[in-house]
Amino acid sequence: MRKINIAVFASGSGSNCENLIKYFAHHEKAEVRLVVSNKADAPVLQRAARFGVPQAVVSRNDLQLPEVVLPLLNDYAIDFIVLAGFLPLVPTYIIDAYPQRIVNIHPSLLPKYGGKGMWGHHVHEAVKAAGELETGMTVHWVTPQCDEGAIIAQFKVALSPDDTPDDIAAKEHVLEMEHFPQVVELLVESLLYSFN
C-alpha cells in the first residue's frame, strides 16, 4: 500500500514540524517527505536536516509562482500539506491544486484571535489582554482567507489570571505537541482510504 507523502511548511523554529517528523518516522501510512520554509535561516530547516528530511527554501516572491512551487511538490509526490507556523498566506493556486488537503495549526480557539497579524506571541498577548479563562489550539482547513477555513479540531486548556503571555504560550504548546500529529494522522488516513 502506498504512503501519503506530507509536506510541512514552516517559517520558524519548527517544534511542530519535528514532532510530526518523529511521529510519522515509522508510520505505515504516511511520512513527512519535504519541509518548505520561506526563510533560509529558519531553524526548522536544521531540524529537518537532522532527521534526513529534504528541505526547500521558497521565498515569499517565489511562493507566488506556480512554475516554482508545483514542480517542487510534484518532485516529492506530495499528497498533503501541513502548515506549522508558516507565516505567508498560501496562494490560491496551491489551494486549488490540493483541495481539502492543506491544514493549518493556529494557537488560539478560532474564530477568536485569528486573522492578519495574529501569529505566535501576538496571539498569546491578545488572549492575556482580554482576560480569557481558557485558550487552546485549532486545526483548520486552509482557504484563501487567513484563518477562516472550516475547523477540524480544537483542544482547550484553562488559564489562570496570573498567567503571563509566556505561560499561556507554554500551556497552548503542550496541546500542540500532544494532539496535532494525531489530528494529521486521522486526516491522512482518511485521504489514503479515498485513494484506494
mmCIF file of C-alpha atoms in Angstrom:
data_model
loop_
_atom_site.group_PDB
_atom_site.id
_atom_site.type_symbol
_atom_site.label_atom_id
_atom_site.label_comp_id
_atom_site.label_asym_id
_atom_site.label_seq_id
_atom_site.Cartn_x
_atom_site.Cartn_y
_atom_site.Cartn_z
ATOM 1 C CA MET A 1 0.000 0.000 0.000
ATOM 2 C CA ARG A 2 1.283 3.441 -0.896
ATOM 3 C CA LYS A 3 2.023 6.043 1.763
ATOM 4 C CA ILE A 4 0.678 9.570 1.929
ATOM 5 C CA ASN A 5 3.535 12.000 1.371
ATOM 6 C CA ILE A 6 3.331 15.071 3.606
ATOM 7 C CA ALA A 7 4.992 18.437 3.081
ATOM 8 C CA VAL A 8 5.343 20.655 6.143
ATOM 9 C CA PHE A 9 5.512 24.409 5.532
ATOM 10 C CA ALA A 10 7.067 26.355 8.415
ATOM 11 C CA SER A 11 8.717 29.734 8.988
ATOM 12 C CA GLY A 12 10.201 29.442 12.467
ATOM 13 C CA SER A 13 11.807 27.140 14.981
ATOM 14 C CA GLY A 14 9.965 24.051 13.816
ATOM 15 C CA SER A 15 8.988 22.267 17.026
ATOM 16 C CA ASN A 16 5.697 21.131 15.493
ATOM 17 C CA CYS A 17 7.475 20.089 12.327
ATOM 18 C CA GLU A 18 9.970 17.984 14.278
ATOM 19 C CA ASN A 19 7.117 16.451 16.262
ATOM 20 C CA LEU A 20 5.389 15.455 13.002
ATOM 21 C CA ILE A 21 8.609 14.053 11.510
ATOM 22 C CA LYS A 22 9.148 11.885 14.585
ATOM 23 C CA TYR A 23 5.512 10.796 14.753
ATOM 24 C CA PHE A 24 5.455 9.633 11.132
ATOM 25 C CA ALA A 25 9.041 8.333 11.002
ATOM 26 C CA HIS A 26 7.967 4.677 11.090
ATOM 27 C CA HIS A 27 4.317 5.095 10.217
ATOM 28 C CA GLU A 28 2.771 2.578 7.853
ATOM 29 C CA LYS A 29 0.504 5.044 6.083
ATOM 30 C CA ALA A 30 2.273 8.409 5.898
ATOM 31 C CA GLU A 31 5.615 10.180 6.117
ATOM 32 C CA VAL A 32 6.989 13.713 6.053
ATOM 33 C CA ARG A 33 8.745 13.859 2.687
ATOM 34 C CA LEU A 34 9.569 17.561 2.445
ATOM 35 C CA VAL A 35 9.944 20.644 4.637
ATOM 36 C CA VAL A 36 9.445 24.032 2.996
ATOM 37 C CA SER A 37 10.336 27.384 4.554
ATOM 38 C CA ASN A 38 10.147 30.944 3.281
ATOM 39 C CA LYS A 39 13.229 31.805 5.369
ATOM 40 C CA ALA A 40 16.678 30.450 4.537
ATOM 41 C CA ASP A 41 17.806 30.873 8.166
ATOM 42 C CA ALA A 42 14.735 29.265 9.774
ATOM 43 C CA PRO A 43 15.775 26.714 12.437
ATOM 44 C CA VAL A 44 13.117 24.340 11.099
ATOM 45 C CA LEU A 45 15.432 23.572 8.171
ATOM 46 C CA GLN A 46 18.180 22.365 10.506
ATOM 47 C CA ARG A 47 15.666 20.251 12.413
ATOM 48 C CA ALA A 48 14.526 18.601 9.184
ATOM 49 C CA ALA A 49 18.111 18.004 8.090
ATOM 50 C CA ARG A 50 18.893 16.202 11.365
ATOM 51 C CA PHE A 51 16.185 13.685 10.513
ATOM 52 C CA GLY A 52 17.197 13.337 6.880
ATOM 53 C CA VAL A 53 14.072 15.047 5.540
ATOM 54 C CA PRO A 54 14.661 17.094 2.372
ATOM 55 C CA GLN A 55 14.280 20.850 2.733
ATOM 56 C CA ALA A 56 13.480 23.637 0.310
ATOM 57 C CA VAL A 57 13.552 27.418 0.687
ATOM 58 C CA VAL A 58 10.812 29.205 -1.211
ATOM 59 C CA SER A 59 10.887 32.981 -0.820
ATOM 60 C CA ARG A 60 7.680 34.987 -0.446
ATOM 61 C CA ASN A 61 8.101 36.088 -4.062
ATOM 62 C CA ASP A 62 8.709 32.582 -5.378
ATOM 63 C CA LEU A 63 5.715 31.333 -3.400
ATOM 64 C CA GLN A 64 3.545 33.298 -5.836
ATOM 65 C CA LEU A 65 4.945 31.391 -8.824
ATOM 66 C CA PRO A 66 3.193 28.128 -9.735
ATOM 67 C CA GLU A 67 6.104 27.228 -12.005
ATOM 68 C CA VAL A 68 8.390 27.193 -8.942
ATOM 69 C CA VAL A 69 6.244 25.577 -6.271
ATOM 70 C CA LEU A 70 4.131 22.973 -8.078
ATOM 71 C CA PRO A 71 7.106 21.185 -9.694
ATOM 72 C CA LEU A 72 8.788 21.084 -6.284
ATOM 73 C CA LEU A 73 5.752 19.444 -4.703
ATOM 74 C CA ASN A 74 5.425 17.081 -7.657
ATOM 75 C CA ASP A 75 9.081 16.054 -7.397
ATOM 76 C CA TYR A 76 8.352 14.680 -3.922
ATOM 77 C CA ALA A 77 4.908 13.337 -4.904
ATOM 78 C CA ILE A 78 3.313 15.419 -2.153
ATOM 79 C CA ASP A 79 -0.273 14.452 -1.325
ATOM 80 C CA PHE A 80 -0.959 16.571 1.746
ATOM 81 C CA ILE A 81 0.350 19.880 3.100
ATOM 82 C CA VAL A 82 0.598 20.868 6.762
ATOM 83 C CA LEU A 83 1.204 24.484 7.749
ATOM 84 C CA ALA A 84 3.021 24.576 11.080
ATOM 85 C CA GLY A 85 3.900 28.164 11.869
ATOM 86 C CA PHE A 86 4.030 29.229 8.228
ATOM 87 C CA LEU A 87 3.535 32.988 8.069
ATOM 88 C CA PRO A 88 2.874 33.866 4.401
ATOM 89 C CA LEU A 89 -0.622 33.396 3.036
ATOM 90 C CA VAL A 90 -0.810 30.327 0.827
ATOM 91 C CA PRO A 91 -1.584 31.373 -2.759
ATOM 92 C CA THR A 92 -4.877 30.264 -4.265
ATOM 93 C CA TYR A 93 -3.180 28.143 -6.945
ATOM 94 C CA ILE A 94 -1.735 25.831 -4.256
ATOM 95 C CA ILE A 95 -5.108 25.567 -2.521
ATOM 96 C CA ASP A 96 -6.694 24.726 -5.879
ATOM 97 C CA ALA A 97 -4.050 22.058 -6.525
ATOM 98 C CA TYR A 98 -4.612 20.496 -3.076
ATOM 99 C CA PRO A 99 -8.357 20.830 -2.382
ATOM 100 C CA GLN A 100 -9.185 19.830 1.216
ATOM 101 C CA ARG A 101 -5.586 18.648 1.544
ATOM 102 C CA ILE A 102 -3.974 21.645 3.306
ATOM 103 C CA VAL A 103 -4.349 22.191 7.043
ATOM 104 C CA ASN A 104 -3.052 24.819 9.430
ATOM 105 C CA ILE A 105 -2.472 24.870 13.171
ATOM 106 C CA HIS A 106 -3.398 28.089 14.976
ATOM 107 C CA PRO A 107 -2.530 28.881 18.631
ATOM 108 C CA SER A 108 -5.984 30.044 19.726
ATOM 109 C CA LEU A 109 -9.573 28.900 19.743
ATOM 110 C CA LEU A 110 -10.635 30.263 16.378
ATOM 111 C CA PRO A 111 -12.519 32.332 15.394
ATOM 112 C CA LYS A 112 -11.083 34.228 18.369
ATOM 113 C CA TYR A 113 -7.638 35.776 17.835
ATOM 114 C CA GLY A 114 -7.231 34.834 14.195
ATOM 115 C CA GLY A 115 -6.555 36.764 11.024
ATOM 116 C CA LYS A 116 -3.831 39.065 9.772
ATOM 117 C CA GLY A 117 -1.083 39.763 12.302
ATOM 118 C CA MET A 118 -2.355 37.111 14.711
ATOM 119 C CA TRP A 119 0.504 34.649 15.000
ATOM 120 C CA GLY A 120 2.816 33.430 17.728
ATOM 121 C CA HIS A 121 3.262 35.753 20.678
ATOM 122 C CA HIS A 122 0.784 38.286 19.282
ATOM 123 C CA VAL A 123 -1.987 35.743 19.852
ATOM 124 C CA HIS A 124 -0.997 34.944 23.437
ATOM 125 C CA GLU A 125 -0.652 38.637 24.315
ATOM 126 C CA ALA A 126 -4.162 39.256 22.951
ATOM 127 C CA VAL A 127 -5.561 36.341 24.958
ATOM 128 C CA LYS A 128 -3.942 37.754 28.114
ATOM 129 C CA ALA A 129 -5.166 41.289 27.424
ATOM 130 C CA ALA A 130 -8.732 40.022 27.024
ATOM 131 C CA GLY A 131 -8.627 38.197 30.366
ATOM 132 C CA GLU A 132 -9.610 34.880 28.831
ATOM 133 C CA LEU A 133 -10.154 31.959 31.201
ATOM 134 C CA GLU A 134 -9.166 29.404 28.569
ATOM 135 C CA THR A 135 -7.204 29.144 25.364
ATOM 136 C CA GLY A 136 -6.272 26.362 23.042
ATOM 137 C CA MET A 137 -5.263 25.263 19.589
ATOM 138 C CA THR A 138 -7.234 24.927 16.386
ATOM 139 C CA VAL A 139 -6.584 22.773 13.329
ATOM 140 C CA HIS A 140 -8.457 24.044 10.287
ATOM 141 C CA TRP A 141 -8.612 23.688 6.527
ATOM 142 C CA VAL A 142 -6.700 26.346 4.612
ATOM 143 C CA THR A 143 -8.616 28.745 2.375
ATOM 144 C CA PRO A 144 -7.529 31.946 0.622
ATOM 145 C CA GLN A 145 -8.779 33.901 3.669
ATOM 146 C CA CYS A 146 -6.431 33.922 6.665
ATOM 147 C CA ASP A 147 -7.603 31.594 9.471
ATOM 148 C CA GLU A 148 -11.148 31.329 8.092
ATOM 149 C CA GLY A 149 -11.223 27.721 6.856
ATOM 150 C CA ALA A 150 -13.564 25.186 8.422
ATOM 151 C CA ILE A 151 -12.440 23.994 11.849
ATOM 152 C CA ILE A 152 -11.356 20.349 12.010
ATOM 153 C CA ALA A 153 -10.424 20.050 15.687
ATOM 154 C CA GLN A 154 -9.920 22.205 18.775
ATOM 155 C CA PHE A 155 -8.320 21.459 22.136
ATOM 156 C CA LYS A 156 -8.657 23.682 25.204
ATOM 157 C CA VAL A 157 -6.682 24.456 28.346
ATOM 158 C CA ALA A 158 -7.701 26.503 31.389
ATOM 159 C CA LEU A 159 -5.881 29.717 32.192
ATOM 160 C CA SER A 160 -5.157 31.436 35.486
ATOM 161 C CA PRO A 161 -5.459 35.215 35.932
ATOM 162 C CA ASP A 162 -1.786 35.093 36.977
ATOM 163 C CA ASP A 163 -0.636 33.532 33.675
ATOM 164 C CA THR A 164 1.711 35.700 31.622
ATOM 165 C CA PRO A 165 1.692 35.571 27.815
ATOM 166 C CA ASP A 166 4.681 33.216 28.106
ATOM 167 C CA ASP A 167 2.717 30.959 30.467
ATOM 168 C CA ILE A 168 -0.205 30.966 28.047
ATOM 169 C CA ALA A 169 2.125 30.099 25.173
ATOM 170 C CA ALA A 170 3.622 27.205 27.145
ATOM 171 C CA LYS A 171 0.209 25.775 28.046
ATOM 172 C CA GLU A 172 -1.014 26.029 24.476
ATOM 173 C CA HIS A 173 2.202 24.482 23.121
ATOM 174 C CA VAL A 174 1.642 21.377 25.256
ATOM 175 C CA LEU A 175 -1.662 20.887 23.425
ATOM 176 C CA GLU A 176 0.071 21.197 20.060
ATOM 177 C CA MET A 177 2.688 18.592 20.931
ATOM 178 C CA GLU A 178 0.065 16.199 22.259
ATOM 179 C CA HIS A 179 -2.690 16.489 19.680
ATOM 180 C CA PHE A 180 -1.500 17.875 16.354
ATOM 181 C CA PRO A 181 0.164 14.712 14.982
ATOM 182 C CA GLN A 182 -2.901 12.616 15.798
ATOM 183 C CA VAL A 183 -5.231 15.028 14.016
ATOM 184 C CA VAL A 184 -2.964 14.955 10.954
ATOM 185 C CA GLU A 185 -2.860 11.156 11.168
ATOM 186 C CA LEU A 186 -6.653 10.899 11.049
ATOM 187 C CA LEU A 187 -6.787 13.231 8.055
ATOM 188 C CA VAL A 188 -4.112 11.433 6.029
ATOM 189 C CA GLU A 189 -5.618 8.036 6.820
ATOM 190 C CA SER A 190 -8.950 9.306 5.510
ATOM 191 C CA LEU A 191 -7.199 10.611 2.404
ATOM 192 C CA LEU A 192 -5.421 7.301 1.881
ATOM 193 C CA TYR A 193 -8.755 5.497 2.123
ATOM 194 C CA SER A 194 -10.142 7.745 -0.625
ATOM 195 C CA PHE A 195 -7.146 6.898 -2.853
ATOM 196 C CA ASN A 196 -7.643 3.129 -2.568
#
